[in-house]
Amino acid sequence: MSGNAFWQQLETGTVGESVSLDEALAQIPWNADGLIPAIAQQYDTGEVLMLAWMNREALEETLDRERVCYWSRSRQQLWRKGESSGQVQVLKEMRLDCDGDTLLLLVDQTGPACHTGRRGCFYNLVQGDRLVVDKPVLIDPESLYGK
Amino acid sequence: MSGNAFWQQLETGTVGESVSLDEALAQIPWNADGLIPAIAQQYDTGEVLMLAWMNREALEETLDRERVCYWSRSRQQLWRKGESSGQVQVLKEMRLDCDGDTLLLLVDQTGPACHTGRRGCFYNLVQGDRLVVDKPVLIDPESLYGK
């Protein structure tokens, strides 16, 4: 079955229908770099914290340990979120979208998710012809990363 | 100023600091296809509805008309969300993340956001070793798209 047909069979699925997770992971249309975007959302408040990327190894580790692990595109290595800062993301729920090419992670984020020391990464708000910082730094990043 | 330096100057910004939106759009690190991922979130409930992609033209049209317009990677054309289905997204707020490479759109979604007729696209839940459909189809897609 082609990846496309695999996701299409789920499109008409009624609530409770399921497929093997192993088969689903094999049918993810990874991008040219072998990655899939993952949105992290705080599970109880609904705040969208960040978007990062996973390869298959990061995805499987995340499910296995219930701690979120991404693939760092800049460092080209596994990025165990919070490993150096302590600001971990505990995985509460993982979802795939209708064509299997995006992940939604419901997480419990300890402290700031953003490397700037803000709770989330989306602090740049479009306002008219300006882009305005509208979220405060909660923790000095120097204290998070010991720079 | 390099794109990186541009976003870094905002990292330490206090609430209310701003830059020109035109300059910010020029500094977005578009991917190799000239696109940026855009997360659509229902503005009042916080539900993450979908992730799609924008090129610069789609982004500018979205800001201009306050109706969300994506770039369809499969059809390789502007995708005015809801144009054929009527299920439009009114833009309430647009945000950029810390390194300027992801958009968060707060929207007011009319009816289903997903082409399957579900409210959102993230209806495939990982449960143990299964991937389970856990959201109902609200409207038969055939009635949305007149197939």
XYZ file of C-alpha atoms in Angstrom:
294
model
C 0.000 0.000 0.000
C 1.398 3.426 -0.876
C 1.804 5.973 1.922
C -0.963 8.038 0.437
C -3.419 5.119 0.380
C -2.463 4.257 3.939
C -3.485 7.676 5.258
C -6.556 7.760 3.036
C -7.930 4.579 4.622
C -7.929 6.415 7.977
C -9.670 9.496 6.544
C -13.022 7.758 6.535
C -12.365 5.934 9.806
C -14.972 6.145 12.525
C -13.941 6.892 16.093
C -12.089 3.908 17.545
C -10.789 2.497 14.254
C -7.084 1.834 14.425
C -4.025 0.647 12.563
C -0.677 -0.688 13.721
C 1.598 2.094 14.945
C 4.619 0.342 13.424
C 2.937 0.363 10.044
C 1.963 4.033 10.468
C 5.540 5.046 11.329
C 6.743 3.246 8.209
C 4.235 5.270 6.148
C 5.191 8.726 7.404
C 6.227 10.803 4.380
C 9.503 12.034 5.935
C 10.920 15.058 4.120
C 14.131 14.980 2.071
C 16.143 15.211 5.306
C 14.202 12.356 6.916
C 12.314 14.720 9.226
C 8.740 15.566 10.225
C 7.642 18.812 11.928
C 6.374 18.448 15.503
C 4.226 21.077 17.206
C 4.529 21.131 21.002
C 1.439 22.307 22.859
C 1.082 22.613 26.631
C -1.488 19.928 27.428
C -3.585 21.828 29.986
C -3.480 25.468 28.874
C -3.438 24.824 25.110
C -0.526 27.222 24.570
C 1.459 26.407 21.437
C 5.013 26.411 22.740
C 7.236 25.695 19.744
C 7.750 23.783 16.531
C 10.761 21.563 16.023
C 11.641 18.516 13.940
C 11.970 14.784 14.555
C 13.579 11.961 12.652
C 12.387 8.432 13.207
C 14.899 7.793 15.976
C 13.806 10.919 17.884
C 10.154 9.980 17.466
C 10.685 6.450 18.762
C 12.784 7.639 21.690
C 10.079 10.163 22.587
C 7.429 7.431 22.672
C 9.707 5.083 24.557
C 10.825 7.487 27.297
C 7.799 9.812 27.318
C 10.263 12.708 27.276
C 10.357 14.734 24.081
C 13.441 14.309 21.905
C 13.829 16.290 18.671
C 16.398 16.289 15.881
C 18.472 19.447 15.929
C 18.898 20.653 12.355
C 21.609 23.130 13.350
C 23.656 20.640 15.394
C 22.667 17.571 13.313
C 22.124 15.416 16.354
C 19.403 14.194 18.684
C 18.150 17.013 20.892
C 16.829 15.723 24.187
C 14.775 18.763 25.099
C 15.867 20.085 28.472
C 18.993 17.939 28.683
C 21.236 20.949 29.254
C 18.665 23.460 30.552
C 16.502 21.179 32.714
C 13.414 22.522 30.890
C 12.097 19.117 29.853
C 8.895 18.252 28.020
C 6.998 15.253 29.389
C 4.931 13.671 26.637
C 1.223 13.423 27.423
C -0.122 12.604 23.962
C 1.167 12.234 20.407
C -0.992 12.756 17.333
C -0.479 12.542 13.581
C -2.439 14.618 11.093
C -4.614 13.481 8.204
C -1.779 12.908 5.748
C 0.726 11.727 8.313
C 3.233 14.508 7.717
C 2.910 16.542 10.943
C 3.031 15.608 14.622
C 1.149 17.303 17.437
C 2.690 16.690 20.861
C 0.705 17.433 23.978
C 3.367 18.028 26.597
C 3.919 19.172 30.131
C 6.642 21.785 29.774
C 8.845 22.558 32.762
C 9.544 26.306 32.789
C 10.464 28.054 29.535
C 10.281 26.073 26.296
C 12.160 28.751 24.369
C 15.940 29.113 24.412
C 15.386 32.856 24.986
C 13.958 32.060 28.436
C 10.380 32.748 27.380
C 7.597 30.260 28.016
C 7.084 29.693 24.278
C 8.768 30.644 21.015
C 5.905 32.636 19.431
C 6.566 35.978 21.092
C 6.820 38.036 17.893
C 3.356 39.438 17.143
C 2.410 41.120 13.861
C 0.788 44.448 14.690
C 0.067 46.646 11.701
C 3.385 47.311 9.976
C 5.461 46.260 13.011
C 6.609 42.991 14.536
C 6.324 43.419 18.298
C 7.802 41.376 21.154
C 4.847 40.711 23.456
C 6.021 38.007 25.870
C 8.501 38.492 28.705
C 11.696 36.591 29.375
C 10.966 34.461 32.456
C 14.476 33.197 33.140
C 17.752 34.686 31.968
C 19.012 32.198 29.348
C 22.508 32.553 30.760
C 21.297 30.893 33.938
C 19.596 28.127 31.911
C 22.601 27.232 29.821
C 25.354 28.294 32.182
C 26.949 30.593 29.614
C 22.407 42.252 8.912
C 22.193 38.490 8.425
C 18.862 36.812 9.032
C 20.255 35.158 12.099
C 21.437 38.424 13.624
C 18.069 39.990 12.846
C 16.184 37.400 14.905
C 18.826 37.447 17.627
C 18.305 41.162 18.240
C 14.662 40.371 19.110
C 15.604 37.516 21.461
C 16.599 39.914 24.195
C 13.784 42.349 23.407
C 11.590 43.520 26.253
C 7.826 43.550 25.848
C 6.815 46.292 23.414
C 10.071 46.401 21.453
C 9.420 46.185 17.735
C 10.957 46.086 14.290
C 9.585 46.842 10.848
C 7.352 44.053 9.556
C 8.689 44.550 6.028
C 12.214 44.003 7.276
C 11.116 40.939 9.252
C 9.429 39.372 6.223
C 12.630 39.929 4.241
C 14.555 38.070 6.965
C 12.377 34.962 7.141
C 14.595 31.954 6.392
C 12.252 30.456 3.774
C 13.021 26.811 3.056
C 14.446 25.563 -0.244
C 10.959 25.748 -1.775
C 10.421 29.308 -0.536
C 7.981 28.178 2.156
C 7.449 28.498 5.905
C 5.247 26.208 8.032
C 2.135 27.819 9.521
C 0.262 26.348 12.478
C -3.431 27.260 12.604
C -4.940 27.405 16.085
C -8.561 28.236 16.900
C -8.237 31.556 18.720
C -10.772 30.994 21.510
C -10.586 27.268 22.286
C -6.854 26.820 21.670
C -7.407 23.749 19.494
C -4.566 23.193 17.036
C -6.430 22.702 13.772
C -3.783 22.029 11.141
C -0.355 22.801 9.792
C 0.136 24.035 6.244
C 2.697 26.090 4.341
C 2.932 29.665 3.070
C 5.128 31.384 0.564
C 5.652 35.129 0.799
C 2.718 35.882 -1.492
C 0.338 33.747 0.610
C 1.587 35.359 3.802
C 1.105 38.885 2.477
C -2.347 38.101 1.104
C -3.322 36.618 4.476
C -2.305 39.802 6.270
C -3.941 41.979 3.643
C -7.332 40.232 3.528
C -7.361 38.776 7.063
C -8.431 35.475 5.500
C -5.878 32.697 5.615
C -4.236 31.767 2.319
C -1.668 28.944 2.148
C 0.542 27.582 -0.609
C -0.618 24.157 -1.718
C 2.438 21.961 -2.171
C 0.427 19.267 -3.975
C -1.285 21.661 -6.397
C 1.611 24.165 -6.518
C -0.718 27.155 -6.270
C -2.166 29.587 -3.752
C -4.721 27.843 -1.577
C -7.343 30.263 -0.300
C -8.568 28.166 2.599
C -12.297 27.587 2.266
C -12.538 28.920 -1.287
C -14.180 25.742 -2.551
C -15.571 24.362 0.734
C -16.712 27.584 2.415
C -14.756 26.565 5.528
C -12.723 29.786 5.760
C -10.204 30.838 8.391
C -10.492 34.452 9.537
C -7.121 35.673 10.777
C -7.170 36.989 14.347
C -3.449 37.116 15.037
C -0.183 36.190 13.325
C 3.006 35.373 15.190
C 6.562 34.421 14.262
C 8.783 32.280 16.418
C 12.207 33.051 17.899
C 14.187 32.245 14.766
C 11.574 33.472 12.313
C 11.060 30.108 10.633
C 7.547 29.168 11.836
C 4.226 31.024 11.849
C 1.459 30.656 14.405
C -1.924 31.806 13.131
C -4.743 32.422 15.573
C -7.841 31.958 13.459
C -11.586 31.725 13.631
C -12.344 28.558 11.699
C -15.759 28.133 10.111
C -16.786 24.472 10.473
C -14.247 21.749 9.721
C -10.641 22.752 9.015
C -9.766 19.284 7.740
C -10.569 18.066 4.234
C -11.904 14.863 5.841
C -14.769 16.868 7.350
C -13.294 16.793 10.855
C -12.815 19.937 12.900
C -9.029 19.567 12.859
C -6.436 17.391 11.143
C -4.888 15.789 14.253
C -7.377 12.974 14.722
C -4.847 10.109 14.699
C -3.859 9.408 18.311
C -0.956 7.178 19.329
C -2.254 4.680 21.879
C 0.210 1.970 22.841
C 1.129 0.098 19.662
C -1.895 1.400 17.720
C -2.771 4.610 15.899
C -6.425 5.299 16.690
C -8.929 7.652 15.024
C -10.475 9.587 17.910
C -12.350 12.493 16.297
C -15.600 12.229 14.369
C -16.340 13.427 10.864
C -18.655 16.428 11.301
C -19.615 16.975 7.672
C -19.401 14.489 4.813
C -16.516 15.799 2.664
C -18.565 15.025 -0.440
C -21.003 17.721 0.598
C -18.114 20.154 1.249
C -16.421 19.700 -2.087
C -19.428 18.678 -4.189
C -17.779 15.445 -5.344
